[in-house]
Coordinates of N, CA and C and ligand atoms in Angstrom, one line a residue:
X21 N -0.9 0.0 20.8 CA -1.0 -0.6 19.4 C -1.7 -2.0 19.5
X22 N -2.6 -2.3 18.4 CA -3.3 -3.5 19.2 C -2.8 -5.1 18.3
X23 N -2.7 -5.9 18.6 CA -1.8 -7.1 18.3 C -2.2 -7.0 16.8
X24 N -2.6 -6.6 16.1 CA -3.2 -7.2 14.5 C -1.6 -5.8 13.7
X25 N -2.4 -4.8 14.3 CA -1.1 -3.5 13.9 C 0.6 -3.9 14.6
X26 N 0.8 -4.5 15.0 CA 2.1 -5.2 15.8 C 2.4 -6.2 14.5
X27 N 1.2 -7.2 14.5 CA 1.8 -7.9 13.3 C 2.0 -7.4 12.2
X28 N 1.6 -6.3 11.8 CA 1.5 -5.6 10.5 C 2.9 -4.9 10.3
X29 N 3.0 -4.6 11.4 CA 4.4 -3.5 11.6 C 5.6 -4.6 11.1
X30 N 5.6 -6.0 11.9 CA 6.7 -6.7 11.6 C 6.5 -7.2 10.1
X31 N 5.8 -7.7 9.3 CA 5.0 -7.6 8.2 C 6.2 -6.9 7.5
X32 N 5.9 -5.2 7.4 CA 6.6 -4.2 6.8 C 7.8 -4.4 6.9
X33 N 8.7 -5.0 7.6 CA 10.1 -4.9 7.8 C 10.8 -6.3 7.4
X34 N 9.9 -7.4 6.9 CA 10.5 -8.9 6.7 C 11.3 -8.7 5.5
X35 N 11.7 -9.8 5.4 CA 13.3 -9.7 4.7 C 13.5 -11.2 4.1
X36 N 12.5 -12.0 4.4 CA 12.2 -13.5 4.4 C 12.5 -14.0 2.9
X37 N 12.5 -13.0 2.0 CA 12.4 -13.8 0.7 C 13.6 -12.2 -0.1
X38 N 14.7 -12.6 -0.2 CA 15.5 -11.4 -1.0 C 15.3 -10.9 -2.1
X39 N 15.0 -12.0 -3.1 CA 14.7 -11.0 -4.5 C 13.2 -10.1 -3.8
X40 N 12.3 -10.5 -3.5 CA 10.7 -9.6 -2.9 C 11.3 -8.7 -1.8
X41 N 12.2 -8.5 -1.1 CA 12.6 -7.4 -0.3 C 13.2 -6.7 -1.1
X42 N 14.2 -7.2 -1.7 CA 15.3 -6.1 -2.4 C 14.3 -5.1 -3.8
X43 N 13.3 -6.1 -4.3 CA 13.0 -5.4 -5.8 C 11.2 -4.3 -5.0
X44 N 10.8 -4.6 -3.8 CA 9.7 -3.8 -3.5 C 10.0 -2.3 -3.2
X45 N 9.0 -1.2 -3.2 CA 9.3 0.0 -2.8 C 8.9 -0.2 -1.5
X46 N 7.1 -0.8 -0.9 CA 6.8 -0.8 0.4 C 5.8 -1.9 0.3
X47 N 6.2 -2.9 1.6 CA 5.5 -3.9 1.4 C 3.8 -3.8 2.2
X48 N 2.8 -4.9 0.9 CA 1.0 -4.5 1.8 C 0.8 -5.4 2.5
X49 N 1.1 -5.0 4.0 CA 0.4 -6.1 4.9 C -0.9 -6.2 4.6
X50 N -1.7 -5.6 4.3 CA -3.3 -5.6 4.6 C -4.1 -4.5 5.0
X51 N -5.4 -4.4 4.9 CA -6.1 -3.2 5.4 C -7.4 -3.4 5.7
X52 N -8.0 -2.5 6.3 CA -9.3 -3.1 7.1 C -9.8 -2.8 8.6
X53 N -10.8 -3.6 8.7 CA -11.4 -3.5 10.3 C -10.5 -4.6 11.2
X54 N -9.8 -4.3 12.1 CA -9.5 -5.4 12.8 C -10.3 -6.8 13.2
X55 N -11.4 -6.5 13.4 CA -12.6 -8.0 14.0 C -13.6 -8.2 12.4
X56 N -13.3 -7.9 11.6 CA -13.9 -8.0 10.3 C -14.3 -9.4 10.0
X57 N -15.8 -9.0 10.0 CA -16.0 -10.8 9.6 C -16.0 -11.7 8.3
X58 N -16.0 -10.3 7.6 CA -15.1 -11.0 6.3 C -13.5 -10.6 6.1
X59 N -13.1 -11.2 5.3 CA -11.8 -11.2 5.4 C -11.7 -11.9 3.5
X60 N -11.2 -11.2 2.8 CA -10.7 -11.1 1.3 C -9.6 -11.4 1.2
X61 N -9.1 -12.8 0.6 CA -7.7 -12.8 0.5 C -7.3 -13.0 -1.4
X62 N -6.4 -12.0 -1.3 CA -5.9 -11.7 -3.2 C -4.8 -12.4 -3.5
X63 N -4.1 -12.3 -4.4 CA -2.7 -13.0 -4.3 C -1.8 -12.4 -4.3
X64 N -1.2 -11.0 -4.6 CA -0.1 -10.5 -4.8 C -0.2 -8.8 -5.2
X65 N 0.4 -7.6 -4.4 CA 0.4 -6.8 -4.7 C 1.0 -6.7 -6.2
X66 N 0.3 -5.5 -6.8 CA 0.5 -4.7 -8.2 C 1.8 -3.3 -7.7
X67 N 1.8 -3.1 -8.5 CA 2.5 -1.7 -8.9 C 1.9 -0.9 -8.2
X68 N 0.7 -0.2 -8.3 CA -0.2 0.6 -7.5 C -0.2 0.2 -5.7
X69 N -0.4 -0.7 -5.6 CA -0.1 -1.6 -4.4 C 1.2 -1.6 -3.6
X70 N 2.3 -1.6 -4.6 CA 3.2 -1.5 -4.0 C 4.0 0.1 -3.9
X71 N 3.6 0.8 -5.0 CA 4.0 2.3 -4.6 C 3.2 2.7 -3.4
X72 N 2.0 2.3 -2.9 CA 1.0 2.6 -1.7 C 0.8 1.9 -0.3
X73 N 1.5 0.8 -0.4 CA 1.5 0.0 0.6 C 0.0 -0.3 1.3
X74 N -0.9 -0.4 0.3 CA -2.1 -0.4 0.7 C -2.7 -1.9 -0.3
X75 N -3.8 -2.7 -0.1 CA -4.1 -3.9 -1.0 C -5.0 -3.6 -1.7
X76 N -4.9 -4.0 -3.4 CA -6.0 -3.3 -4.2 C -6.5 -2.0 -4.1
X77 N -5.8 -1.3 -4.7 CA -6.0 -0.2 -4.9 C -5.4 0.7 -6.0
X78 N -5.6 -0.2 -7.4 CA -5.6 -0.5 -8.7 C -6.7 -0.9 -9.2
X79 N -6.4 -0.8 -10.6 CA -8.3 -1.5 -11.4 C -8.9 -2.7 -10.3
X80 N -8.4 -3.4 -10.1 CA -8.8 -4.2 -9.8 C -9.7 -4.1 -8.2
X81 N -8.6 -3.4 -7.5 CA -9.8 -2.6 -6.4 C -10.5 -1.9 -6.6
X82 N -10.5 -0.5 -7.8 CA -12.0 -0.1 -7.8 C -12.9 -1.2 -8.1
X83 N -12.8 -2.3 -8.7 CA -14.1 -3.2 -9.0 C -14.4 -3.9 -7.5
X84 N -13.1 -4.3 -6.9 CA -13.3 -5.0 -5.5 C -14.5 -4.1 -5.0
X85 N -13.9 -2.7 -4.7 CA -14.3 -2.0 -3.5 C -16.1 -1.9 -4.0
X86 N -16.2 -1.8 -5.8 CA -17.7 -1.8 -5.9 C -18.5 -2.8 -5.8
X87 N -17.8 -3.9 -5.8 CA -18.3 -5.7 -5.1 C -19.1 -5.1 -3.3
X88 N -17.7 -5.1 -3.1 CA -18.0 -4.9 -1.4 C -19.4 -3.3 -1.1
X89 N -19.3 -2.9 -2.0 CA -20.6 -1.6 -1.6 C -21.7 -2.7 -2.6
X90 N -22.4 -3.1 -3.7 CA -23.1 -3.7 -3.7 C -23.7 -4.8 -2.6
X91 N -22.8 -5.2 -1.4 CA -23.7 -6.1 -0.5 C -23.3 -5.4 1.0
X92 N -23.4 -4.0 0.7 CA -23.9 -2.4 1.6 C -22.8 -2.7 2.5
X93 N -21.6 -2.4 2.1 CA -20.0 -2.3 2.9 C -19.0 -1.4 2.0
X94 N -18.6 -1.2 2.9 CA -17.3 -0.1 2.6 C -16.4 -1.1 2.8
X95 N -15.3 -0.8 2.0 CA -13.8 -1.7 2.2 C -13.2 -1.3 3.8
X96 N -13.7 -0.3 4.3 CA -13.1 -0.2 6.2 C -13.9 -1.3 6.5
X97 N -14.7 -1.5 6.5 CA -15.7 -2.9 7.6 C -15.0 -4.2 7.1
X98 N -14.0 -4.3 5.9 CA -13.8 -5.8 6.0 C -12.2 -5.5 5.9
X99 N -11.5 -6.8 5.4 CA -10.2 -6.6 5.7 C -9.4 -7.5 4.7
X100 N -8.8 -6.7 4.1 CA -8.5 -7.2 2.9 C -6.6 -7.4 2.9
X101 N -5.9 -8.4 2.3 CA -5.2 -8.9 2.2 C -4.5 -9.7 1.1
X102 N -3.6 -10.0 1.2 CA -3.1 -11.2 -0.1 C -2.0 -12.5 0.4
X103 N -2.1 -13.5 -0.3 CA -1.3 -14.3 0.2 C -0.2 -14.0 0.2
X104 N 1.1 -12.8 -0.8 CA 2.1 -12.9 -0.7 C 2.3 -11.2 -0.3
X105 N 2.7 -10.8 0.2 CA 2.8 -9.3 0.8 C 3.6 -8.4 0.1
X106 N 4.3 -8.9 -1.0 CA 5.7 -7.8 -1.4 C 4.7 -8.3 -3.0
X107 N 4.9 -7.0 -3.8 CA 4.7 -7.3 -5.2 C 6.2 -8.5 -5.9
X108 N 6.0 -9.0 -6.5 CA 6.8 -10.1 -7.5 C 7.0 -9.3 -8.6
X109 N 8.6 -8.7 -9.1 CA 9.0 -7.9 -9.6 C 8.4 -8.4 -11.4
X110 N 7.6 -7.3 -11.9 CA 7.5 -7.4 -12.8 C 6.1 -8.1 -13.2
X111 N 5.3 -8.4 -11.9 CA 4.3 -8.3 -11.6 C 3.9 -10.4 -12.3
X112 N 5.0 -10.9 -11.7 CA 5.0 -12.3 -12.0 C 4.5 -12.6 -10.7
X113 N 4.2 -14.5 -11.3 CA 3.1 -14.7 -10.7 C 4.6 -15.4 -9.2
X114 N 3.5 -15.3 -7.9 CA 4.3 -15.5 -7.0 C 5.2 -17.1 -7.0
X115 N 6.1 -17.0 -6.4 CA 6.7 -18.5 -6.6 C 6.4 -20.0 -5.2
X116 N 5.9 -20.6 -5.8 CA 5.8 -20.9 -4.1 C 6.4 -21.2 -3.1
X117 N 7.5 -21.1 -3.1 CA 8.5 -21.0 -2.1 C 8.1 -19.6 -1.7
X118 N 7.6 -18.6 -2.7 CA 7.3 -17.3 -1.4 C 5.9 -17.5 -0.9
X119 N 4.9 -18.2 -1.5 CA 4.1 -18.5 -0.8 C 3.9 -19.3 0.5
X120 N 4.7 -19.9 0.4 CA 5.0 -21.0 1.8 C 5.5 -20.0 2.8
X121 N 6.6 -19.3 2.1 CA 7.3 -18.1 2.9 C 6.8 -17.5 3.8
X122 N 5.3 -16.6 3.0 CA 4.6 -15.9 3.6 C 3.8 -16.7 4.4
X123 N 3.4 -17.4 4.0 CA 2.0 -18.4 4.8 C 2.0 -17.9 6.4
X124 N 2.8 -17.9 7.0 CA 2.7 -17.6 8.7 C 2.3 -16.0 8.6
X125 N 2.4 -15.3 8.0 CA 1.8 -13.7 8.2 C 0.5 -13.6 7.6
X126 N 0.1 -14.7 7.0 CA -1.3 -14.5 6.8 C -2.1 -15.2 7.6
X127 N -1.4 -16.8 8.2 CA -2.1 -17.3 9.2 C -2.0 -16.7 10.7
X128 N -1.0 -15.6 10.8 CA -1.3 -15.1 12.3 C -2.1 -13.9 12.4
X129 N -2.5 -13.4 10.8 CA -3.8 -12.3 10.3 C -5.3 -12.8 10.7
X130 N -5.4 -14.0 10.2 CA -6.6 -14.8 10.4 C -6.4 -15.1 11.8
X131 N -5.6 -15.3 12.4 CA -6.0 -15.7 14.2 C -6.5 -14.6 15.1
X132 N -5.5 -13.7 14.2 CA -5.8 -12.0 15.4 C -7.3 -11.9 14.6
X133 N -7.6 -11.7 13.6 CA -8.8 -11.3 13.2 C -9.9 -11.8 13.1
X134 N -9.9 -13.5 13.4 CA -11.1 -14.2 13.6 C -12.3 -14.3 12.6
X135 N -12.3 -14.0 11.4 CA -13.4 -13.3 10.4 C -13.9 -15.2 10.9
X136 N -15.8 -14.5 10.3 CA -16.6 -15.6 10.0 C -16.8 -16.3 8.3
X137 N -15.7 -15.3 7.8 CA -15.9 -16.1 6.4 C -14.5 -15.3 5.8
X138 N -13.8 -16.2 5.1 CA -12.8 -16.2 4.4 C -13.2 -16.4 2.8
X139 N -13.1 -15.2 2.1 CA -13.1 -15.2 0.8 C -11.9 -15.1 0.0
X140 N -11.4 -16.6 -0.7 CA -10.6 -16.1 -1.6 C -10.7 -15.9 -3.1
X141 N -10.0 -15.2 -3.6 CA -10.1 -13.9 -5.0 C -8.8 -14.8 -5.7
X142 N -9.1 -15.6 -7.0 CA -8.3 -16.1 -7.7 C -7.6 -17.1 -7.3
X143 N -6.9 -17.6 -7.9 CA -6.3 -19.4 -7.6 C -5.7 -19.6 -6.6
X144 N -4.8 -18.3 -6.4 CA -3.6 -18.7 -5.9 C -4.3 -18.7 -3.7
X145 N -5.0 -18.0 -3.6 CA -5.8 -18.0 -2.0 C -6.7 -19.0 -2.3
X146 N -7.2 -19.4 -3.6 CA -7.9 -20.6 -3.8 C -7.7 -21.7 -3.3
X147 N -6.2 -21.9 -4.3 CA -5.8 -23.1 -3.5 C -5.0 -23.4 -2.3
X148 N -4.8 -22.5 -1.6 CA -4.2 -22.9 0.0 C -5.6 -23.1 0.7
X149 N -7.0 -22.8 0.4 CA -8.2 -23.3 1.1 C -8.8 -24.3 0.4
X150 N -8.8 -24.2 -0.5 CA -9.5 -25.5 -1.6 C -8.1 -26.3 -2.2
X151 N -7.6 -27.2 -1.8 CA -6.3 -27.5 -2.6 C -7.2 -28.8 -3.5
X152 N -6.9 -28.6 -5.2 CA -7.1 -29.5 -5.9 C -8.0 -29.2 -6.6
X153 N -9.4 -27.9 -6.3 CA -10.2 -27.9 -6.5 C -9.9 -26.9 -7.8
X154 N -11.1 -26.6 -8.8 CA -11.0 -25.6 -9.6 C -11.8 -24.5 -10.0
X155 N -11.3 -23.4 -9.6 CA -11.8 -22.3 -9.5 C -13.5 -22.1 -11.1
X156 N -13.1 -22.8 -11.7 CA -14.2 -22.6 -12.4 C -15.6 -23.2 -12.0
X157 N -15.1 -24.6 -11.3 CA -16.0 -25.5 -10.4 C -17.0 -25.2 -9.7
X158 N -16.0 -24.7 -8.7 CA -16.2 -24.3 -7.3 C -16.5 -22.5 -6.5
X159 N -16.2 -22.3 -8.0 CA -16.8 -20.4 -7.5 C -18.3 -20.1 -7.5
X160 N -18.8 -19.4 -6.4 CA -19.7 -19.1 -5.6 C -20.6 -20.1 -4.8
X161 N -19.5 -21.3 -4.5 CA -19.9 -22.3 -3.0 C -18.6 -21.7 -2.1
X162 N -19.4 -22.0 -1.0 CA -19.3 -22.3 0.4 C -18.5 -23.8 1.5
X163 N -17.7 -23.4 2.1 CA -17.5 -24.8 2.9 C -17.5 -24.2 4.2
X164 N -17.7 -25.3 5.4 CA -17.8 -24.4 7.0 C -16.3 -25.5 7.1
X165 N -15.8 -24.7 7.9 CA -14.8 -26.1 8.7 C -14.6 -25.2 9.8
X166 N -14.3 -25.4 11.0 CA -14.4 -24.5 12.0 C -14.6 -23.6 12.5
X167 N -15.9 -23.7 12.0 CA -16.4 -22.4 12.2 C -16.3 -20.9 11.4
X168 N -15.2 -21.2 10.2 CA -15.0 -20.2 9.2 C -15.5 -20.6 8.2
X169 N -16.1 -19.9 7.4 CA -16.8 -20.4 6.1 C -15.8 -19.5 4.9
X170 N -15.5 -20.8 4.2 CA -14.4 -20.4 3.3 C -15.2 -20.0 1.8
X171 N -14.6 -19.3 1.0 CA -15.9 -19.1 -0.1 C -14.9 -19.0 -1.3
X172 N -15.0 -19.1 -2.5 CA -14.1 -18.8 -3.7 C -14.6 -18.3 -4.9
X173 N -14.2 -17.1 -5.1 CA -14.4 -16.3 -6.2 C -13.2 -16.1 -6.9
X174 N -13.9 -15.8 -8.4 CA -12.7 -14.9 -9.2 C -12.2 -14.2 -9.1
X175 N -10.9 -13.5 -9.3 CA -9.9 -12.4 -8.6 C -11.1 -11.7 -9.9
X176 N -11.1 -10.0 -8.8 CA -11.9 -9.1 -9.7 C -11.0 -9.0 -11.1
X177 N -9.5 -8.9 -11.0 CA -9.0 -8.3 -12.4 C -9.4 -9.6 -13.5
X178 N -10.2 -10.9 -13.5 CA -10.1 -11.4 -14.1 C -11.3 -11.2 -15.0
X179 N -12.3 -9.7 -14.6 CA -13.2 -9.1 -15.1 C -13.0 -8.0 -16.1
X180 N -11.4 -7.4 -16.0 CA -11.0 -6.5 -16.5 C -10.4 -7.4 -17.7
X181 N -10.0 -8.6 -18.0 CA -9.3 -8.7 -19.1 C -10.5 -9.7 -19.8
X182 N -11.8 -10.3 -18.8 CA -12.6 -10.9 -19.4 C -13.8 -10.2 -19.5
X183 N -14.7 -9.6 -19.6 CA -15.8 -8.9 -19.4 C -16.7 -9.9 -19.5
X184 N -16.9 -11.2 -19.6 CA -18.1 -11.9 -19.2 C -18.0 -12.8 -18.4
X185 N -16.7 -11.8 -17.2 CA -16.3 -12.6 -15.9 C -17.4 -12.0 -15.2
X186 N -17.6 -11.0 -16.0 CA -18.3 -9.8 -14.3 C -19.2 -9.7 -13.6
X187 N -20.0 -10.4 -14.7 CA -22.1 -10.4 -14.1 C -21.3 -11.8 -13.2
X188 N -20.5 -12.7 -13.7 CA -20.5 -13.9 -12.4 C -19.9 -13.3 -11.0
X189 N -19.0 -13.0 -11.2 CA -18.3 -12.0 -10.1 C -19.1 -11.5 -9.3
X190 N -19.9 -10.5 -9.9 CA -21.4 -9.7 -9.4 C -22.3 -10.3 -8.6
X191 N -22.2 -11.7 -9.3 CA -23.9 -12.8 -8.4 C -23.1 -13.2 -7.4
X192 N -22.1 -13.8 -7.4 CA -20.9 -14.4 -6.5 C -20.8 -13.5 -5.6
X193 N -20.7 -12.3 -5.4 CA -20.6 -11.7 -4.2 C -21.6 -11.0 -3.7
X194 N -23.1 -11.6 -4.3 CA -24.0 -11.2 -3.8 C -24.7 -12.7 -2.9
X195 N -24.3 -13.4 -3.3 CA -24.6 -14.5 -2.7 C -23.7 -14.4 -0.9
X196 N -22.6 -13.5 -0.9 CA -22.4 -13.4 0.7 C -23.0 -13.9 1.5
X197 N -23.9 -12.7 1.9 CA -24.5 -12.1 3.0 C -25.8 -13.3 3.4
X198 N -26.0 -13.6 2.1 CA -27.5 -15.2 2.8 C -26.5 -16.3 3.5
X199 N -24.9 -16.5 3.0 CA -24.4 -17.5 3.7 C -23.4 -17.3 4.6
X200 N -23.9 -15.7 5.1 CA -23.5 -15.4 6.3 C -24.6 -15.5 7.2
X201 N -25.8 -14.8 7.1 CA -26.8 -14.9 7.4 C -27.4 -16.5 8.1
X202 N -27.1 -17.6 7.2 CA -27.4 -19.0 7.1 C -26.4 -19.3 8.1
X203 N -25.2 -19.6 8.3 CA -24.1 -19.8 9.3 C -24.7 -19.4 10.4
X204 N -25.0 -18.0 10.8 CA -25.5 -17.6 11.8 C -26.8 -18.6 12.2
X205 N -28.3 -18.8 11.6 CA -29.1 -19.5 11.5 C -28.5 -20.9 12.7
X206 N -27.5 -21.8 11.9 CA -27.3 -22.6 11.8 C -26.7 -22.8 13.2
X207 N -25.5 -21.8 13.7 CA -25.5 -21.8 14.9 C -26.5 -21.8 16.4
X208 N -27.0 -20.8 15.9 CA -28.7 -20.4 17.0 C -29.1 -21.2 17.1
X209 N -29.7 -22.1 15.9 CA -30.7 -23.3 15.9 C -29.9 -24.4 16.1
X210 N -29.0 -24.6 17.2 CA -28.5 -26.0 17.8 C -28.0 -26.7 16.7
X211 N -27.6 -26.4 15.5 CA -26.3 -26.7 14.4 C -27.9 -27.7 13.8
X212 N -29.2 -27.6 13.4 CA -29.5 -28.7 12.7 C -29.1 -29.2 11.8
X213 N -29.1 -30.4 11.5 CA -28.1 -30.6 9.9 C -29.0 -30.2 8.8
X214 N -29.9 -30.0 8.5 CA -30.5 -29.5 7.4 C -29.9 -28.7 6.9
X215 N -30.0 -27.5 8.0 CA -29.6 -26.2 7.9 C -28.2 -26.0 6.6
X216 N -27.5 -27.3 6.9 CA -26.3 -26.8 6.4 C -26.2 -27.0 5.3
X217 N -27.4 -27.5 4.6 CA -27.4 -27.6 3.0 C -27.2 -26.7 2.2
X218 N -27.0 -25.4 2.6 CA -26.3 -24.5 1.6 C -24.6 -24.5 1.0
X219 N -24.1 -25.7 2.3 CA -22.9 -25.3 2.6 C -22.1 -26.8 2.3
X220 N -20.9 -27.0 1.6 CA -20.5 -28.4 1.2 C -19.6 -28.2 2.7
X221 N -20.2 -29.7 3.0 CA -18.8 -29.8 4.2 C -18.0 -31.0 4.4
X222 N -16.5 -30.3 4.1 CA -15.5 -31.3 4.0 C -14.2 -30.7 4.1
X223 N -13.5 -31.3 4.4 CA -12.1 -31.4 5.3 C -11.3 -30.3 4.0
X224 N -10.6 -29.6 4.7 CA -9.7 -28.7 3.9 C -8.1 -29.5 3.5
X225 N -7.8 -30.1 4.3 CA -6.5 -30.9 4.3 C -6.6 -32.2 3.5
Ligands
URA26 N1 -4.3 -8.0 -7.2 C1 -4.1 -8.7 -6.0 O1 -4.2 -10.0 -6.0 N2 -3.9 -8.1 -4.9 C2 -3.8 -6.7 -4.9 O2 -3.6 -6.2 -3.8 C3 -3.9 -6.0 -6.1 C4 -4.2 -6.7 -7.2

């Protein structure tokens, strides 16, 4: 079993937060390619999510999964995730005490998995990479900080209750692939600084 499925396994069995153990049916570690160079992070299993133990795979994932096939990917090549693993009974928003809770199962996801870009989907993965910032601001830029390039989009369901979230959503995740593409550039070519003008660089902490 290879260390990312090891973590996942203990994942399934945590117990770390009682009202989220006691009220879940099966908790979503996450799903995906193991070496995935993107990496999606959402906030909180749904109902559908949590009867399946799989992430997004409700309204809100069929729109993800047609995000991810517009910039020519299947949801297996990338690896998808949320900051808090057990649905929040009644589909409330997580508390941060469980977010702090969880934080070490999603930071030992990102170490086993190494992605070259971390996208987060709505505030709440927003703000553990951009703290302070605001998602209205700051969606569809880029930051590098070691080597991961952090990115921030709208959670897809904020297209299902807005409909003139979507065409932004749409450009937002079509803008990917140039500032993966560009990263790569950026490396090859002896890090010039120019290069990195696509990209704001500044401390996450
Ligand atoms: N919304 C999320 O943030 N995550 C899911 O897995 C499903 C819906």
């Amino acid at each position: 079993m290879s260390a990312l499925s090891e973590l996942c396994q203990e994942i399934r069995t945590c117990q770390r937060c009682q009202v989220l153990a006691k009220n879940r049916t099966k908790v979503v570690p996450g799903s995906g390619m193991e070496h995935a160079d993107i990496m999606f992070i959402g906030e909180a299993p749904g109902w559908h999510e949590d009867q399946q133990g799989l992430p997004f795979v409700g309204p809100a994932g069929l729109f993800l999964n047609e995000l991810i096939s517009s910039i020519g990917l299947h949801r297996d090549q990338v690896y998808i995730t949320n900051v808090v693993k057990c649905r929040p009974p009644e589909n409330r928003d997580p508390l941060p005490v469980e977010i702090q809770t969880c934080r070490n199962w999603l930071d030992g996801q990102i170490e086993l998995i190494r992605p070259r870009m971390i996208v987060t989907l709505g505030r709440y993965s927003m703000a553990m990479f951009f703290p302070g910032k605001s998602i209205g601001k700051i969606h569809g830029t880029a930051l590098k900080q070691d080597n991961i390039i952090y990115y921030a989009m709208y959670h897809p369901a904020a297209a299902l209750h807005q409909q003139s979230l979507r065409q932004t959503i749409q450009a937002d995740m079509l803008k990917i692939p140039s500032f993966l593409a560009q990263a790569e550039t950026v490396s090859e070519a002896s890090k010039q600084p120019e290069q990195l003008s696509m990209f704001e660089v500044h401390n996450l902490e």
